[in-house]
XYZ file of C-alpha atoms in Angstrom:
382
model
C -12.239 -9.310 -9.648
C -9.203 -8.298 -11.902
C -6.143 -7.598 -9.797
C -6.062 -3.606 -11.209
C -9.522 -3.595 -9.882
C -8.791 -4.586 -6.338
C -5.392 -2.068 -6.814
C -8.011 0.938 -7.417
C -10.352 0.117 -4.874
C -7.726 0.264 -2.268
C -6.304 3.144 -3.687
C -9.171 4.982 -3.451
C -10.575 3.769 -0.368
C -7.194 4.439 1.730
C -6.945 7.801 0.191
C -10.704 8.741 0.991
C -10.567 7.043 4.102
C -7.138 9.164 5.201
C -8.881 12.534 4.332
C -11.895 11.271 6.072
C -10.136 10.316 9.277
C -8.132 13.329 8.985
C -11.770 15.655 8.743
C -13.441 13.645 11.918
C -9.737 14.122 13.602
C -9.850 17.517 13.145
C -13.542 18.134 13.682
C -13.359 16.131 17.080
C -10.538 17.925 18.734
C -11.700 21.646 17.727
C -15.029 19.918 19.488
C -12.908 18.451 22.773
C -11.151 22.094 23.237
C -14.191 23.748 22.816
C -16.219 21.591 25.476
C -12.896 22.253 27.417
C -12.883 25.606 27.148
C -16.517 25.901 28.034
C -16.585 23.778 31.023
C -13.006 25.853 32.521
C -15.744 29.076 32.104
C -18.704 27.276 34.204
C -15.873 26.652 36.350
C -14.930 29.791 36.797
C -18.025 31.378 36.803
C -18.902 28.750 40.053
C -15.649 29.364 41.977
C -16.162 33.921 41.409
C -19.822 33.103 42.726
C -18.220 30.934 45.988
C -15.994 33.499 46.434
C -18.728 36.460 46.922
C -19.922 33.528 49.432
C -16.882 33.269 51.296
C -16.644 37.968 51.202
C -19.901 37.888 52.575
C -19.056 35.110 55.469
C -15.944 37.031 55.968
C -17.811 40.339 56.869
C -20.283 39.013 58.959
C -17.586 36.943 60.726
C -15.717 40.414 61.255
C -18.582 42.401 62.502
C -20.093 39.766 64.649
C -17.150 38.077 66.486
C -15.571 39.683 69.407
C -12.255 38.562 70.157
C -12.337 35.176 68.491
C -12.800 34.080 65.629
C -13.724 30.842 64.206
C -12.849 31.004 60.138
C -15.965 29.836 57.952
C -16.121 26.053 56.535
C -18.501 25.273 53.306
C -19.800 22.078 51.727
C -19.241 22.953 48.352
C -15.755 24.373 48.128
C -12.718 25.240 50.332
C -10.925 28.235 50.757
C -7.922 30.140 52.127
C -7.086 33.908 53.092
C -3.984 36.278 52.543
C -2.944 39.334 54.093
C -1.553 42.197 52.227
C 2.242 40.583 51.796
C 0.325 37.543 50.254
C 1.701 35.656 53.385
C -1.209 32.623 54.252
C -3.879 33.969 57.470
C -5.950 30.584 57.008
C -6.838 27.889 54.607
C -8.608 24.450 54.444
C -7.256 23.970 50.873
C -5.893 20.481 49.977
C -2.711 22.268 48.282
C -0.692 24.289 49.087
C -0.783 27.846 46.690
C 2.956 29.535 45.605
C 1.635 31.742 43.602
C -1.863 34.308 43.790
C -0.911 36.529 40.275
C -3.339 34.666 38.310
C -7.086 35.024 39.095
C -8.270 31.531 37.659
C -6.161 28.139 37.206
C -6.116 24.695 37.399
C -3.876 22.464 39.562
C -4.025 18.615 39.643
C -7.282 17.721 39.913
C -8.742 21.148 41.356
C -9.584 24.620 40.289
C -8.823 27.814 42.128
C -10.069 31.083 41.709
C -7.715 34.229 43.727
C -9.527 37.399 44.691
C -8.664 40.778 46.071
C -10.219 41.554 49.143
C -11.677 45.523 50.312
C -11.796 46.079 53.128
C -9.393 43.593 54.556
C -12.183 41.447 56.315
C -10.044 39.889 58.972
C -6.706 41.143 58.065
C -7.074 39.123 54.840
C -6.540 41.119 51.459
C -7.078 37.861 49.264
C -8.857 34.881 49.078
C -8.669 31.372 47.440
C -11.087 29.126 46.582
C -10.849 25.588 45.392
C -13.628 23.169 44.482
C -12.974 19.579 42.806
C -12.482 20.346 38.836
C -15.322 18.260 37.034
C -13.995 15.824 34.229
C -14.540 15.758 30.719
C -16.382 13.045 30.117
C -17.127 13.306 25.998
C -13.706 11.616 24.831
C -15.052 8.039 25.058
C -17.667 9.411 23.465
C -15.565 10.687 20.549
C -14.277 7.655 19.895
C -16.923 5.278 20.094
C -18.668 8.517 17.684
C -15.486 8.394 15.092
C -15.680 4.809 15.079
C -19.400 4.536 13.698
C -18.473 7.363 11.226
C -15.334 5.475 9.873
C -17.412 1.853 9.570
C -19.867 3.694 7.781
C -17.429 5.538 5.506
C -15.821 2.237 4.776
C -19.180 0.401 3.889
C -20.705 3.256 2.166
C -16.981 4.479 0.055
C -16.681 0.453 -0.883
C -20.123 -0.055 -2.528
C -19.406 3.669 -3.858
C -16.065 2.273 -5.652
C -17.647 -0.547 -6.961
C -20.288 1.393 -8.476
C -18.195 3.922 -10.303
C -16.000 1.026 -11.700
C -18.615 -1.101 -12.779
C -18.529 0.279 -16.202
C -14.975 -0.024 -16.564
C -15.196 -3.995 -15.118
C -17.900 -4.824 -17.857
C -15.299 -3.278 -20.520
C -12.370 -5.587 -19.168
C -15.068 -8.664 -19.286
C -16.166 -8.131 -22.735
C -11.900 -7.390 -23.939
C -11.722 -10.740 -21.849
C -14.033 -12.598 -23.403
C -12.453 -11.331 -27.042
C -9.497 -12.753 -26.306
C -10.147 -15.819 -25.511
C -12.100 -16.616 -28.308
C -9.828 -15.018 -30.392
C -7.090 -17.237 -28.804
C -9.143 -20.126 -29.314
C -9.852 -19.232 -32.991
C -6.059 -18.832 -33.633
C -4.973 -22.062 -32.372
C -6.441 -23.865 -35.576
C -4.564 -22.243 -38.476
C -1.416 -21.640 -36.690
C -1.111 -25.178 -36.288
C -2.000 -25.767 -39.998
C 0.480 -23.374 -41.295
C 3.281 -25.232 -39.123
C 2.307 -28.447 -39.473
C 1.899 -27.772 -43.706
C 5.634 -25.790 -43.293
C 7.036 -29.137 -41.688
C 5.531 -31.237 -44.538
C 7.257 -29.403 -47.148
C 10.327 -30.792 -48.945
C 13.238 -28.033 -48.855
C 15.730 -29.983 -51.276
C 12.622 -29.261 -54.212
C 12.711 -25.382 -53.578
C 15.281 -22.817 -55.474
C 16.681 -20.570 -53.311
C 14.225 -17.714 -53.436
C 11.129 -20.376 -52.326
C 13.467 -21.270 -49.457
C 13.488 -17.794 -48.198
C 10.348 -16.897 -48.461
C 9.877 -20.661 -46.593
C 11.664 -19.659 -43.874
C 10.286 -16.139 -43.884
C 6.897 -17.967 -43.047
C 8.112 -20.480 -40.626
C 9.529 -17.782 -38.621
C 6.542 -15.598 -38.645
C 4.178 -18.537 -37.518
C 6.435 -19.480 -34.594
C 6.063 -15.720 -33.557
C 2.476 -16.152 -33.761
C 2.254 -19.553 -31.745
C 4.788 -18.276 -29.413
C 2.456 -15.094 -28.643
C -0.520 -17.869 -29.030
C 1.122 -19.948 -26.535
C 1.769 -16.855 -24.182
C -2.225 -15.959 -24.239
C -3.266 -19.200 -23.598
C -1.330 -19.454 -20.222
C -2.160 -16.052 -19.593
C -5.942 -16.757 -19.439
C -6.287 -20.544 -18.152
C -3.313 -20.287 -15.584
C -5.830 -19.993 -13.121
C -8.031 -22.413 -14.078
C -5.463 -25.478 -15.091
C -3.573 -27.133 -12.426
C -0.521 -27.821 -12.365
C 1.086 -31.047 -13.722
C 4.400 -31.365 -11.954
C 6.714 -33.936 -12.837
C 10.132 -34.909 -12.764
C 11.516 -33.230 -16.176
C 14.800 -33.272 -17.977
C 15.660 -29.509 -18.938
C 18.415 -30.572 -20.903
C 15.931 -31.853 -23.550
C 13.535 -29.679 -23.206
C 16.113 -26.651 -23.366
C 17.664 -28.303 -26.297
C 13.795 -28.860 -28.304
C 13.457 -25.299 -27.068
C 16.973 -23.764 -28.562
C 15.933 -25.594 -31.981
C 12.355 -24.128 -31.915
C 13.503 -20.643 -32.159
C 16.265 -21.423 -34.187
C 14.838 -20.153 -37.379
C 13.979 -17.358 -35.969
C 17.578 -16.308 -34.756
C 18.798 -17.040 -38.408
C 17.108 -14.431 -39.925
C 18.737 -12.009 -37.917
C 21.757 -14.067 -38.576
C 22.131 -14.595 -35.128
C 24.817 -17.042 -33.274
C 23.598 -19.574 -30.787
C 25.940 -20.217 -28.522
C 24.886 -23.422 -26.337
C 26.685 -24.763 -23.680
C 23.726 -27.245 -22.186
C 24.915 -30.111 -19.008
C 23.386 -33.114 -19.955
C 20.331 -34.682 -18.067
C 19.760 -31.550 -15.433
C 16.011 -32.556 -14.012
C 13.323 -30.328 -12.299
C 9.962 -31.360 -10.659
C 7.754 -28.889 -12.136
C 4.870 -28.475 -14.859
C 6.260 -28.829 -18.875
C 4.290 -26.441 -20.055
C 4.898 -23.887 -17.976
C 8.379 -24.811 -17.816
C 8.727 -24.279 -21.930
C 6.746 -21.237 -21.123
C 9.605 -20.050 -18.438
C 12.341 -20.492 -21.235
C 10.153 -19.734 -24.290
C 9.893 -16.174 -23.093
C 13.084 -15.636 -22.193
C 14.815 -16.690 -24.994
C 12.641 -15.429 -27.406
C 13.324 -11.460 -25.752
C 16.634 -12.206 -25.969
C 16.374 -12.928 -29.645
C 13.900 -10.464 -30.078
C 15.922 -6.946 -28.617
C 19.198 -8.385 -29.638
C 21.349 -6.253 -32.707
C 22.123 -8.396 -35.856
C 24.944 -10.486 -36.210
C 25.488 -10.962 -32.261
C 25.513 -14.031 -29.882
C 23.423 -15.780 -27.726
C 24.831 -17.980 -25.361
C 22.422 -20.171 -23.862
C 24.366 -21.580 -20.324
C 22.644 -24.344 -18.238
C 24.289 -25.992 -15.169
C 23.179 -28.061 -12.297
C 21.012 -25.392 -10.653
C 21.218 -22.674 -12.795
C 20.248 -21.332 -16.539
C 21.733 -18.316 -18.205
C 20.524 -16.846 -21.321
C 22.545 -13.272 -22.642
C 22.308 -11.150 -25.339
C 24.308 -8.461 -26.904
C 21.021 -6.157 -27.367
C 20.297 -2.357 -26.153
C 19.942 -3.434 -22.777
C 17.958 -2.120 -20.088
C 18.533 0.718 -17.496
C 18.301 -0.126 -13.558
C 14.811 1.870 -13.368
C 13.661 -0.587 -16.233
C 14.509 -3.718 -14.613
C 12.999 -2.340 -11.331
C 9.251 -2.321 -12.971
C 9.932 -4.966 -15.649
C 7.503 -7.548 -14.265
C 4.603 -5.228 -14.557
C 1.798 -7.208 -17.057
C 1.557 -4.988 -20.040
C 5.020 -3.083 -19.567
C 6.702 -2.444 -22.711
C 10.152 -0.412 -22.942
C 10.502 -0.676 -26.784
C 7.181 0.005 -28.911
C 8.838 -0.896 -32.289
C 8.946 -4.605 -30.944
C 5.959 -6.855 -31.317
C 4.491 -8.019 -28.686
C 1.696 -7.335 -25.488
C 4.155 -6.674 -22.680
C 3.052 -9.730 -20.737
C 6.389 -12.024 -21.301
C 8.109 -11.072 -17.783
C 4.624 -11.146 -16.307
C 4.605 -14.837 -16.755
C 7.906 -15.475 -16.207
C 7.332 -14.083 -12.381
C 4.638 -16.189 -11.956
C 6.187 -19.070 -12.665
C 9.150 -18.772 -11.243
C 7.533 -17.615 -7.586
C 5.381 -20.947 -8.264
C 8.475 -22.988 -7.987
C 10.677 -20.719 -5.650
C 12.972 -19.973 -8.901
C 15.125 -17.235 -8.583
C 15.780 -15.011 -10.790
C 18.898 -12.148 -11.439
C 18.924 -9.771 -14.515
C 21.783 -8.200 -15.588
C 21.954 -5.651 -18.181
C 23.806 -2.392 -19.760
C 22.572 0.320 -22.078
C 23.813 -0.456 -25.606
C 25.835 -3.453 -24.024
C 23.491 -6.100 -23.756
C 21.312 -8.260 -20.990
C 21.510 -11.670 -19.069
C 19.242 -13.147 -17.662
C 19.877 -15.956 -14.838
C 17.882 -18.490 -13.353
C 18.721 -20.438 -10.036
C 17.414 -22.668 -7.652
């Protein structure tokens, strides 16, 4: 699975897994405040019917009792009576009430209901009743309910994804698949052109042949360069790494004169200041392909008739330019595979791409400086 592929898929399943979690969030509450709402109104409707109970017990108790009076007790709910200045006459209520301006409410754990009382049964002009509230029991519900809905969203989105970017996968194969055999068809001539260029005698050319010789030498190290770039591109992944202990001084040297042509034509200045046997355990190839790119950008966006100096120390390699240079949001997206700031170079974008591979393979760090118009350097540590 291509690494854009995975990117989209996660895209797409985070943002249609956010709306979906926000939908279910949204449908579940309205739901929980409605089953709220509905079970305060059975309440309710329970505690007005136990107060007609306790008005009716009340009246009989008043026209039946003679002097005393024993105050009525019920299985199902409590109660208390008021006289006219709200002051208490009687209660067997588990709380005690501050306040009888509100007809039905809700206190801890228990629900009250207030009513007036006409006539005043017992010298009592209201009465409270209070019966355990009953729970809402539908949230664990809701969860364990939102949870199916989200696995199943998840499952269902994923193989959706996949579906809808099949077409678009079998496109990528089949580009792929052209360029590696394009790659592998390339590797044959470019080597005979360079190998034919190296064979030629320069001393037996006039000075127009020797231009146009150079001309073509410096075109078919562009090519193998770019040749050389594909090839790690696609087998990176497939080609393990053959570290050993190498001396950059040599290969940074071998490196400096491979491009050298190419620098003359833009009548370009190497300036090399290279410390003498600097080693690094790592992989040649990829190592050439570390410095390959980097130099060959520099040489690349550079202005004519400018210097490169080409700086390598102990632990560190510097190669600047006196180019266009690149702007801060540049740099900050300049590792991106395919990213290219300047179409009128040559070139596939995937230089930097490599270079950050290779350098987080060998815990290389890296620093770019660079100014509009001024130039860029590029600095290697570790």
């Amino acid at each position: 699975m291509y690494k854009s592929e995975k990117q989209t898929i996660f895209y797409v399943l985070a943002l249609y897994l956010s709306s979906t979690l926000l939908l279910i969030t949204t449908l579940f509450t309205g739901y929980y405040f409605y089953k709220q709402e509905e079970l305060i109104h059975t309440e309710k409707e329970i505690l007005k019917q136990y107060s007609l109970t306790l008005e009716e017990t009340l009246l009989s108790v008043h026209e039946n009792s003679d002097e005393k009076y024993e105050y009525p007790r019920f299985k199902n709910f409590k109660s208390a009576i008021y006289d006219i200045d709200k002051n208490l006459i009687f209660s067997t209520l588990d709380t005690k009430i501050e306040n009888l301006d509100k007809d039905f409410f809700v206190k801890d754990s228990n629900a009250y209901y207030v009513s007036s009382l006409k006539p005043y049964y017992l010298g009592a002009a209201y009465s409270v009743v209070e019966k355990k509230k009953k729970p809402i029991n539908i949230l664990n519900d809701l969860i364990i309910s939102a949870m199916i809905v989200i696995t199943i969203t998840i499952i269902t989105s994923f193989f959706l994804v996949k579906l809808v970017l099949k077409p678009l996968r079998d496109n990528l194969r089949l580009l792929d698949n052209f360029i590696k055999e394009t790659t592998h068809e390339l590797n044959t001539p470019i080597t005979t052109i360079l190998a034919n260029i190296e064979t030629l005698d320069a001393k037996s050319c006039d000075e127009k042949s020797m231009r146009k010789l150079q001309r073509i030498k410096t075109a078919s190290t562009t090519i193998s360069n770019l040749y050389q770039d594909l090839v790690y591109l696609l087998l990176n992944h497939q080609i393990s790494s053959q570290n050993e202990e190498l001396n950059l001084s040599e290969i940074l040297n071998q490196r400096v004169h491979y491009f050298s042509q190419m620098a003359n034509v833009k009548k370009l200045n190497l300036n090399v200041d290279i410390k003498e046997d600097v080693y690094f355990n790592a992989d040649r190839q990829k190592i050439e392909r570390l410095i390959d790119n980097i130099l060959s950008n520099a040489i690349k966006y550079t202005n004519k008739f400018t210097t490169i100096k080409v700086v390598l120390t102990q632990h560190t390699l510097s190669i600047s330019d006196e180019g266009k240079g690149m702007s801060q949001d540049e740099i900050s997206t300049i590792f991106q595979r395919y990213r290219r700031f300047d179409k009128t170079q040559g070139g596939f974008g995937i230089g930097y791409s490599i270079i950050k591979s290779i350098i987080d393979e060998y815990g290389i760090k890296i620093d770019i400086e660079s100014e509009i118009q001024k130039g860029t350097k590029v600095t290697l540590s570790w």
